[in-house]
Coordinates of C-alpha atoms in Angstrom, one line a residue:
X1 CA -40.8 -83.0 22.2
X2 CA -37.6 -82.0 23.2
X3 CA -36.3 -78.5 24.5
X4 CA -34.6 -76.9 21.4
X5 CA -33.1 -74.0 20.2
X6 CA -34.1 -72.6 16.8
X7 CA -31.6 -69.6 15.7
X8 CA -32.4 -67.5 12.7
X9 CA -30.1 -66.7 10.9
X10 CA -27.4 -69.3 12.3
X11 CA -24.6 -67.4 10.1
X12 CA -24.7 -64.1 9.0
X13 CA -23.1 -60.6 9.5
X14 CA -22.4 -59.4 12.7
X15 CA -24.9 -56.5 12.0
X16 CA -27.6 -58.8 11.4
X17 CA -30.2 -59.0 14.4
X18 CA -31.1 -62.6 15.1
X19 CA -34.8 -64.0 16.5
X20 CA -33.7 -66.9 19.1
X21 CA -36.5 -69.2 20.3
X22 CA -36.2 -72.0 22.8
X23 CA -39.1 -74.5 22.3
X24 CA -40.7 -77.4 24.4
X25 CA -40.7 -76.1 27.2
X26 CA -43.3 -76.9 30.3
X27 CA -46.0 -73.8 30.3
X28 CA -44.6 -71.7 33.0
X29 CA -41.3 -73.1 33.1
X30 CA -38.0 -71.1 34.8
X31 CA -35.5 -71.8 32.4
X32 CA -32.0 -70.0 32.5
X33 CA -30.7 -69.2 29.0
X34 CA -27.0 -68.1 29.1
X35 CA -24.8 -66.6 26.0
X36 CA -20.9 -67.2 25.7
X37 CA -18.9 -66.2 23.2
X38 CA -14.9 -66.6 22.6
X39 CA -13.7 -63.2 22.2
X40 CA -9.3 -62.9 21.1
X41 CA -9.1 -65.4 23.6
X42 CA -11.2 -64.6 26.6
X43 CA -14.7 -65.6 27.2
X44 CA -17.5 -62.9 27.5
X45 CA -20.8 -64.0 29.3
X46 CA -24.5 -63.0 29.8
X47 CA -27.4 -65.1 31.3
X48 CA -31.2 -64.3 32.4
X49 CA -33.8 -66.7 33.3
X50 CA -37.2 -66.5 31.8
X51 CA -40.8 -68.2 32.2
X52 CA -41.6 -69.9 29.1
X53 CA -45.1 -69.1 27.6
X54 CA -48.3 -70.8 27.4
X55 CA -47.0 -72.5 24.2
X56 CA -44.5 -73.5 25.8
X57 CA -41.4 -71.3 24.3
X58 CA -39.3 -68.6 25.8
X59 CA -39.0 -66.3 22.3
X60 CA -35.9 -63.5 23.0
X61 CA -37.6 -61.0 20.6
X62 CA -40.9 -61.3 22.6
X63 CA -40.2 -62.1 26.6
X64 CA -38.7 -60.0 29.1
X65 CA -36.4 -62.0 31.9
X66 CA -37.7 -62.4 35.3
X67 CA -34.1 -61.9 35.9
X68 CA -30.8 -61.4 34.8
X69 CA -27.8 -59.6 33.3
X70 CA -30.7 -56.9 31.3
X71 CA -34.0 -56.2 31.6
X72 CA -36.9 -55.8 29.2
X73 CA -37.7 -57.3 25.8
X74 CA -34.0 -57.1 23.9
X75 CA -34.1 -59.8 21.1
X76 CA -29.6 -59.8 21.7
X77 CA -29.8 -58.7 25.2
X78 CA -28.0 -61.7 26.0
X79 CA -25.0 -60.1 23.4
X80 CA -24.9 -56.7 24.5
X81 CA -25.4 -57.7 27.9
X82 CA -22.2 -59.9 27.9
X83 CA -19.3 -58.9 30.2
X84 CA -15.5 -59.7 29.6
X85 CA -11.6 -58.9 29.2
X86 CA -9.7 -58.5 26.7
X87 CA -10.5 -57.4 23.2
X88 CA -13.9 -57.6 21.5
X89 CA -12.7 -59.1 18.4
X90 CA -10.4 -61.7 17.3
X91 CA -7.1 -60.5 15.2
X92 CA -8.1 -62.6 12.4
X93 CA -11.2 -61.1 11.6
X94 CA -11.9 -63.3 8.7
X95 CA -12.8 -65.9 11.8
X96 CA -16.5 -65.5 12.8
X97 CA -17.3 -64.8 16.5
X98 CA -19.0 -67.7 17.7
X99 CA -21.6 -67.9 20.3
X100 CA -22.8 -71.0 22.3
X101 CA -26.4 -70.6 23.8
X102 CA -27.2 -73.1 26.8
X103 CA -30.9 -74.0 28.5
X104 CA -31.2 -75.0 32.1
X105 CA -33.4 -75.8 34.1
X106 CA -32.8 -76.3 37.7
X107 CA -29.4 -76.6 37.2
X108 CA -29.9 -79.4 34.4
X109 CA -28.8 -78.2 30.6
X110 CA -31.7 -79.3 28.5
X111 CA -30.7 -77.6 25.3
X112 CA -28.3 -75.3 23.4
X113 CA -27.8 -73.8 20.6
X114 CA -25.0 -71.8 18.7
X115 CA -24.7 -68.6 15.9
X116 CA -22.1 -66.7 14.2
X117 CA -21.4 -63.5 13.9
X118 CA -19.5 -62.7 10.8
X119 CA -16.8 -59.9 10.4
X120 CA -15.4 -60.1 7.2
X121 CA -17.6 -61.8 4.5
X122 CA -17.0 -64.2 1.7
X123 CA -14.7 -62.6 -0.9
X124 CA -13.4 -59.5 0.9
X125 CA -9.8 -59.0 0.6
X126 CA -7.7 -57.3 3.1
X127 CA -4.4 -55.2 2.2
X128 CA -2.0 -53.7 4.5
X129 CA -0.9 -50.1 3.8
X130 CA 2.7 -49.1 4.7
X131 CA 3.8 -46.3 1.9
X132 CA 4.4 -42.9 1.8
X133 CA 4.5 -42.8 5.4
X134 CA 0.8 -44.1 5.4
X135 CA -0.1 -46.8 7.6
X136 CA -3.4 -48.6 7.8
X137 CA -5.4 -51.4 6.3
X138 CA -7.7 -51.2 3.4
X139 CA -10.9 -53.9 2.7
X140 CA -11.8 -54.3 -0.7
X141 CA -15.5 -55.9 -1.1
X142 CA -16.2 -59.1 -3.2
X143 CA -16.6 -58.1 -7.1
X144 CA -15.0 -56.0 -9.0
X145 CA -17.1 -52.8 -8.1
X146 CA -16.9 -49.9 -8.5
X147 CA -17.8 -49.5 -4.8
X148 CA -17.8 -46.2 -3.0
X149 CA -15.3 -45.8 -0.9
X150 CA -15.0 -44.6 3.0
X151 CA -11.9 -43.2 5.2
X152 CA -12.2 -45.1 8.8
X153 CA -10.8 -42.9 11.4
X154 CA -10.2 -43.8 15.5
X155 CA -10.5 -41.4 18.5
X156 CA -8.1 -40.3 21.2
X157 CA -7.5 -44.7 21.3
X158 CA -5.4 -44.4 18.5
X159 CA -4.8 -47.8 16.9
X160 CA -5.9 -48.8 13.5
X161 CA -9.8 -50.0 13.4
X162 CA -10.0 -52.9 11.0
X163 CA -13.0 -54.6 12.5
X164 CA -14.9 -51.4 11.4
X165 CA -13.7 -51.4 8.3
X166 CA -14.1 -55.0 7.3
X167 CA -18.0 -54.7 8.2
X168 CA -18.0 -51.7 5.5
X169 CA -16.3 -53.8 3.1
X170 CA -18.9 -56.8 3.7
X171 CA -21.5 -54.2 3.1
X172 CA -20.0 -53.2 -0.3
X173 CA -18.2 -50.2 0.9
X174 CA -14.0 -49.9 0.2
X175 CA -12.9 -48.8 3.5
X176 CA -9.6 -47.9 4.6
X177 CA -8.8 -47.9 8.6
X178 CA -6.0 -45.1 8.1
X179 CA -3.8 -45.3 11.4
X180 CA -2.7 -41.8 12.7
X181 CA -1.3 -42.8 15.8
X182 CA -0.8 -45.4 18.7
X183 CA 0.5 -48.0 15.7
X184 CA 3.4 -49.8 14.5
X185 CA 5.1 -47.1 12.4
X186 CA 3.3 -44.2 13.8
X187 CA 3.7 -41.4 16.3
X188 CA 2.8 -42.7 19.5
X189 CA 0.6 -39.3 20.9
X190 CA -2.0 -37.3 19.0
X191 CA -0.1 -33.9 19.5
X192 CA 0.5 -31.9 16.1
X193 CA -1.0 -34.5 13.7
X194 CA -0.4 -32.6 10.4
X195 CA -4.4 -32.6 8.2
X196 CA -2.0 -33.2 5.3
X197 CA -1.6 -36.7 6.4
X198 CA -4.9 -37.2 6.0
X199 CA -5.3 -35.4 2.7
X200 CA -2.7 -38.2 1.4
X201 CA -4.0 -40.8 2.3
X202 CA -7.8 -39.4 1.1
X203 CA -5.4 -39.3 -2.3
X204 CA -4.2 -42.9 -1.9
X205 CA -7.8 -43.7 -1.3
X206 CA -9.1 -42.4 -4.6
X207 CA -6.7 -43.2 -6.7
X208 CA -6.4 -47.4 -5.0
X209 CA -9.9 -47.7 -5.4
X210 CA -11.1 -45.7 -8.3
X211 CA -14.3 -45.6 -6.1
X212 CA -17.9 -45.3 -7.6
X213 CA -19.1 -41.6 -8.9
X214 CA -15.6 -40.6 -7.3
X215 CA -17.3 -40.7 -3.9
X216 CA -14.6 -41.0 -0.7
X217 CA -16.8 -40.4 2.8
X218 CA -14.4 -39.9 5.6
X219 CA -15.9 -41.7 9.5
X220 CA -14.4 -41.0 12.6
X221 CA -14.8 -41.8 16.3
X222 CA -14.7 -39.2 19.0
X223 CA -11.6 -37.1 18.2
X224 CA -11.9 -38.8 15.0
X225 CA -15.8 -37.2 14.4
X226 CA -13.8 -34.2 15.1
X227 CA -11.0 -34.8 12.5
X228 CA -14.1 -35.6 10.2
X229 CA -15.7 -33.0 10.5
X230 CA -11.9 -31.0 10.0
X231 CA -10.6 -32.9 6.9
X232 CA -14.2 -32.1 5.1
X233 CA -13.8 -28.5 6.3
X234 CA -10.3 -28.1 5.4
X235 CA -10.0 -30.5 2.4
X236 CA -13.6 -30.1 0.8
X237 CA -12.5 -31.0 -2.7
X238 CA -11.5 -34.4 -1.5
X239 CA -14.1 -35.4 1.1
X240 CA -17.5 -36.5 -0.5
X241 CA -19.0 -37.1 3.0
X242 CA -19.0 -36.5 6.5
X243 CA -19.9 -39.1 9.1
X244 CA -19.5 -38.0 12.5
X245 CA -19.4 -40.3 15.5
X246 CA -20.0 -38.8 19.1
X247 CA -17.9 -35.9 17.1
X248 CA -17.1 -32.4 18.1
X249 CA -18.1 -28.8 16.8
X250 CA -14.8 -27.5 18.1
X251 CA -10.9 -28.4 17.4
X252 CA -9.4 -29.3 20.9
X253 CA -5.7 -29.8 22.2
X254 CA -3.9 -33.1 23.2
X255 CA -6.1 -33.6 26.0
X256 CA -6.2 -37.7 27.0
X257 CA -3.9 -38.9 24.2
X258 CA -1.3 -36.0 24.2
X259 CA 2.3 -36.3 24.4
X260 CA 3.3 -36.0 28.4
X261 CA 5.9 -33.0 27.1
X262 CA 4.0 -31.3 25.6
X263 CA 0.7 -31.6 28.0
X264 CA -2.6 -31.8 27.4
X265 CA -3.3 -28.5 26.6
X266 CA -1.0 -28.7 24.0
X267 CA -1.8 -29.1 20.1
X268 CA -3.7 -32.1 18.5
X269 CA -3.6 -30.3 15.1
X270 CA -1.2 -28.9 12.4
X271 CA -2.3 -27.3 9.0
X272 CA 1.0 -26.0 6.8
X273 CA 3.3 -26.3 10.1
X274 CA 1.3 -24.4 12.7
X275 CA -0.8 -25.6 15.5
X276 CA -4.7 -25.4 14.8
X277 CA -5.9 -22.9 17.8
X278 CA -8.2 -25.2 20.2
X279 CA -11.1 -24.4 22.7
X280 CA -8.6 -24.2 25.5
X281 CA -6.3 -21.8 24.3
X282 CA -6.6 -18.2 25.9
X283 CA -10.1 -19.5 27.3
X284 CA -10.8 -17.9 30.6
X285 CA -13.6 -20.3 32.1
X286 CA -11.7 -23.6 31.0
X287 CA -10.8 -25.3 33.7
X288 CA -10.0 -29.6 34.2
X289 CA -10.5 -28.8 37.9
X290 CA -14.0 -31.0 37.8
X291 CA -12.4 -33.8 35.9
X292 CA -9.0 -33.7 38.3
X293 CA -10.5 -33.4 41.4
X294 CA -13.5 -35.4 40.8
X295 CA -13.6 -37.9 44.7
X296 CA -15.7 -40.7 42.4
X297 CA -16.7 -41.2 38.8
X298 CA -14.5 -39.1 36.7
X299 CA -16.4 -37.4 33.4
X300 CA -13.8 -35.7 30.7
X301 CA -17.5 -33.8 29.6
X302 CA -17.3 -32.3 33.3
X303 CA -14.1 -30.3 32.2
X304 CA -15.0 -29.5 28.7
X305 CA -18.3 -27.7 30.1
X306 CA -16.5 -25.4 31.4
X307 CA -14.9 -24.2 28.7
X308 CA -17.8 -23.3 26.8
X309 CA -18.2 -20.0 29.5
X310 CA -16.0 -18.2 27.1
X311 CA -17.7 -17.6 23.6
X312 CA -14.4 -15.5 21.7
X313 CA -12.3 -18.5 22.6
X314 CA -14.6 -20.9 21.4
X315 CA -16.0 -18.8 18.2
X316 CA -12.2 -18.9 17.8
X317 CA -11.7 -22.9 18.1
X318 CA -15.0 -23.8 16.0
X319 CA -15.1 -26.2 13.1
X320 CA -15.5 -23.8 10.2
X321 CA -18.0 -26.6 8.8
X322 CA -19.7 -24.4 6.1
X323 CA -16.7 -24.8 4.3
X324 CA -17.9 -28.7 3.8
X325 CA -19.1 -29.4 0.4
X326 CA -21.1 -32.2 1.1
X327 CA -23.8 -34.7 3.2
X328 CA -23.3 -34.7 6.7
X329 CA -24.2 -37.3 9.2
X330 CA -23.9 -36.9 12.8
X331 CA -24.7 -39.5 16.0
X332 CA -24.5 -39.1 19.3
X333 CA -25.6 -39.6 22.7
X334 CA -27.3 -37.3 25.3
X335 CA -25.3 -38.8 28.4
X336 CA -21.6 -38.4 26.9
X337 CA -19.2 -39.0 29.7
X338 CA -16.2 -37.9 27.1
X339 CA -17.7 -34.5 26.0
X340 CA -21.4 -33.0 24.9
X341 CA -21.1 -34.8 21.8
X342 CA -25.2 -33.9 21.6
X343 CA -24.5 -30.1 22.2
X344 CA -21.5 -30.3 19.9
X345 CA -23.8 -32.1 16.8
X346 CA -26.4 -29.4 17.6
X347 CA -24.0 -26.7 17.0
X348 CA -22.5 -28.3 13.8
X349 CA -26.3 -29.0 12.6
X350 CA -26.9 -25.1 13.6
X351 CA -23.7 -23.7 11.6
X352 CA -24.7 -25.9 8.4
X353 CA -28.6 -25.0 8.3
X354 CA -27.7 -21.4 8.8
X355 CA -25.5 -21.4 6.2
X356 CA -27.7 -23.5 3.8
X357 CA -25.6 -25.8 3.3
X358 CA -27.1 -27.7 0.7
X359 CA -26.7 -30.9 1.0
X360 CA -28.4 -33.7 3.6
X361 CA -27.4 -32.8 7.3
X362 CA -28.7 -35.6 9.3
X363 CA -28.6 -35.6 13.0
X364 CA -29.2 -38.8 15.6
X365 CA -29.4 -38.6 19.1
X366 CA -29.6 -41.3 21.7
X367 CA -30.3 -39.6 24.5
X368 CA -29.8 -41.9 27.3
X369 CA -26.6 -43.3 25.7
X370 CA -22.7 -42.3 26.1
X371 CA -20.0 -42.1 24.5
X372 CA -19.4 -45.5 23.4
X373 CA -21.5 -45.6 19.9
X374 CA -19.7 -48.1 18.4
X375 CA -20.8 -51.5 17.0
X376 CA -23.8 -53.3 16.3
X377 CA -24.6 -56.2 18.5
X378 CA -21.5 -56.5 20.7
X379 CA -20.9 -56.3 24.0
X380 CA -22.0 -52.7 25.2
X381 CA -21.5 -53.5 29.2
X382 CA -18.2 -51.2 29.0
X383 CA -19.5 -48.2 30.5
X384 CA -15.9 -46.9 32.8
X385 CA -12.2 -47.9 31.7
X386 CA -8.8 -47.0 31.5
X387 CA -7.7 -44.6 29.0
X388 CA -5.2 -46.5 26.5
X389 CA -3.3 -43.6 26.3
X390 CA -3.1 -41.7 29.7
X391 CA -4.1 -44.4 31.2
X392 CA -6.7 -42.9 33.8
X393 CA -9.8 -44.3 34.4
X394 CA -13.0 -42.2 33.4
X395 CA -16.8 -43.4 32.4
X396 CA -18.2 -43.3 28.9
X397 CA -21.9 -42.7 30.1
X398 CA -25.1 -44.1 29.4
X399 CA -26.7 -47.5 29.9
X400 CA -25.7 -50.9 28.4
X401 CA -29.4 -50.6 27.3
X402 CA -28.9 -47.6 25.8
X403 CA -25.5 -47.6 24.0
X404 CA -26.5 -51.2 22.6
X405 CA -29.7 -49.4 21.0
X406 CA -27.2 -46.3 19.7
X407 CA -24.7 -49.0 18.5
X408 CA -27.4 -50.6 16.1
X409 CA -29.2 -47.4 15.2
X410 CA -26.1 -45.8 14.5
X411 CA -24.7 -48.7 12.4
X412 CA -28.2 -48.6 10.2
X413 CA -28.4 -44.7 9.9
X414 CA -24.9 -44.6 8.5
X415 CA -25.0 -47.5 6.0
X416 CA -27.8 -46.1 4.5
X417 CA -26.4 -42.9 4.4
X418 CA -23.1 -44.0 2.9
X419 CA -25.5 -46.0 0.5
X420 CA -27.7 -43.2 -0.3
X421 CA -24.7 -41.0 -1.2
X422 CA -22.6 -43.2 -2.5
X423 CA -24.7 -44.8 -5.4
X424 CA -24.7 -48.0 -4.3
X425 CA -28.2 -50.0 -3.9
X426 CA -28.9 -51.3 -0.5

């Protein structure tokens, strides 16, 4: 019998975990199995080699490689594993990412194989938002709903993420990717971002989508967890949940994505004209010396450490998030690079219990993962880059390993929290 592939399931959601077996194979065999995948144009890559079994089979959910681009039993190591340029995803997201597999052994291909990932699924509708000085994308899901509905918010990036919220749409979640800045139509910095452009567009939201039992969850990423946890804070009546990615317990300044004039110490934050006061403001320990004059790997977390030395200044910057007035979900990852999004979720966890909040407060932690929790079975090999704002280069933290497990466990923990909030079966 022939070597052969057999891929379950061939087509399916990118969130979707697939069992890859490669099948008549000599007993004892080296075989070199190697994963490519078109990505907006550029070609990311993974390979390991493997001894097939007894049987006969290398099986990806059962056999550790001998050797290769990850180590251990990973059924989509060769995914997360892969290494690239360019983008992750393609702009048209209603085109599936597509992934060749090829079989060789000793230099001979003997078999491949192919899946796809799916972004946007059958019958979700996109629709561009450009009104009342909103800007962003919303996803609609297939049928005519209700469906709850979810705010997507990006980090210190800036940019609009649609690929995030197409995979809530395909999972039966109305999500809007509500640009704030770094996008067509938008400021080009974070400083002074007014909350009442968010409270608008949590408006738009709820009026656009007349969403199930009136539930709108707001998500963010990084200095978007942070504007999560902010908008639920200072907008309670309008925000049904809280989900909280690598997030912060404290309002900071420009930092990364500020505006040059005005520094990074400057504001990120207005409420009713005036700057929100941030951890670095009249803080006498805060110091970007360890971040500036790091000689090797620079780590943003190095310089927010230090801030934490001065308690008034911080009790003075923190998240007042008793004020929230529902569930709150919080992930993040024990070796940030960005900032201690693990001591920051502790602290927001803390606050909430010791208020009795009473509502869920859920907390994940990976704790050999950074600060790159972001999607399910992609490529999770990006560990150091360049800023796309200020352009310096600084490291995430953690492991491929150990982001790729926070990017699926994350994904699962929050759809079933969005799910078990929003009213809407699983």
């Amino acid at each position: 019998m022939p070597a052969a592939f057999a891929i379950s399931p061939a087509i399916d959601l990118i969130d979707v975990p697939r069992r890859i077996v490669l099948t008549g194979l000599p007993a004892g065999a080296e075989v070199t199995i190697a994963a490519e995948t078109p990505r907006d144009g550029h070609v990311w890559r993974a390979e390991a080699v493997f001894a097939a079994g007894v049987d006969g089979s290398v099986d990806l959910g059962r056999d550790a490689p001998l050797r290769g681009d990850y180590a251990g039993v990973a059924a989509m190591g060769l995914i997360w594993a892969q290494t690239g340029s360019g983008e992750l995803f393609p702009a048209d997201l209603s085109r599936p990412l597509e992934t060749t597999l090829t079989a060789r052994i000793g230099g001979e291909t003997i078999a491949s194989g192919r899946f796809s990932q799916v972004l946007m699924a059958d019958g979700v509708t996109r629709h561009p938002l450009a009104e009342d000085g909103l800007v962003g994308t919303l996803f609609l899901p297939a049928g005519e709903g209700p469906h709850p509905a979810i705010m997507i918010l990006n980090g210190s990036g800036g940019g609009i993420n649609e690929p995030r919220a197409a995979l809530w749409a395909s999972c039966g979640v109305a999500a809007l990717a509500l640009g704030y800045f770094g996008a067509p139509g938008l400021p080009k910095y974070i400083s002074n971002t007014p909350l009442e452009y968010f409270a608008r567009g949590l408006d738009w939201l709820r009026a656009r989508v007349r969403p199930q039992n009136d539930f709108v969850a707001v998500a963010g990423q990084s200095r978007g967890g942070e504007l999560a946890l902010l908008l639920g804070a200072t907008f309670p009546d309008k925000v049904s949940a809280v989900l909280g990615y690598v997030p912060s317990a404290f309002v900071h300044g420009g930092q990364a994505a500020a505006d040059p004039a005005l520094g990074r110490d400057g504001p990120g934050w207005t409420l009713d004209g005036k700057p929100l006061v941030h951890q670095w403001q009249d803080n006498a320990t805060a110091s970007w010396k360890p971040y500036d004059e790091a000689t090797e790997t620079r780590r943003n977390a190095d310089a927010m450490l230090t801030a934490l030395g001065d308690p008034a200044a911080m009790a003075r910057a923190r998240i007042p998030v008793e004020r929230i007035a529902g569930p709150v979900l919080l992930l993040s990852g024990g070796d940030d690079g960005a900032w201690p999004s693990d001591f920051y979720s502790l602290i927001v966890q803390s606050s909430l219990l010791a208020a009795g909040h009473p509502h869920e407060v859920l907390w994940r932690n990976w704790p050999a993962a950074g600060h790159s929790i972001l999607f399910p079975y992609t490529p999770a090999t990006r560990i150091a880059h360049r800023h796309p704002v200020s352009g310096i280069a600084t490291t995430m933290g953690g492991t491929p390993a150990a982001n790729a497990e926070a990017n699926a466990g994350a994904w699962e923990t929050a759809l079933a929290f969005v799910r078990r909030h929003g009213g809407q079966a699983g």
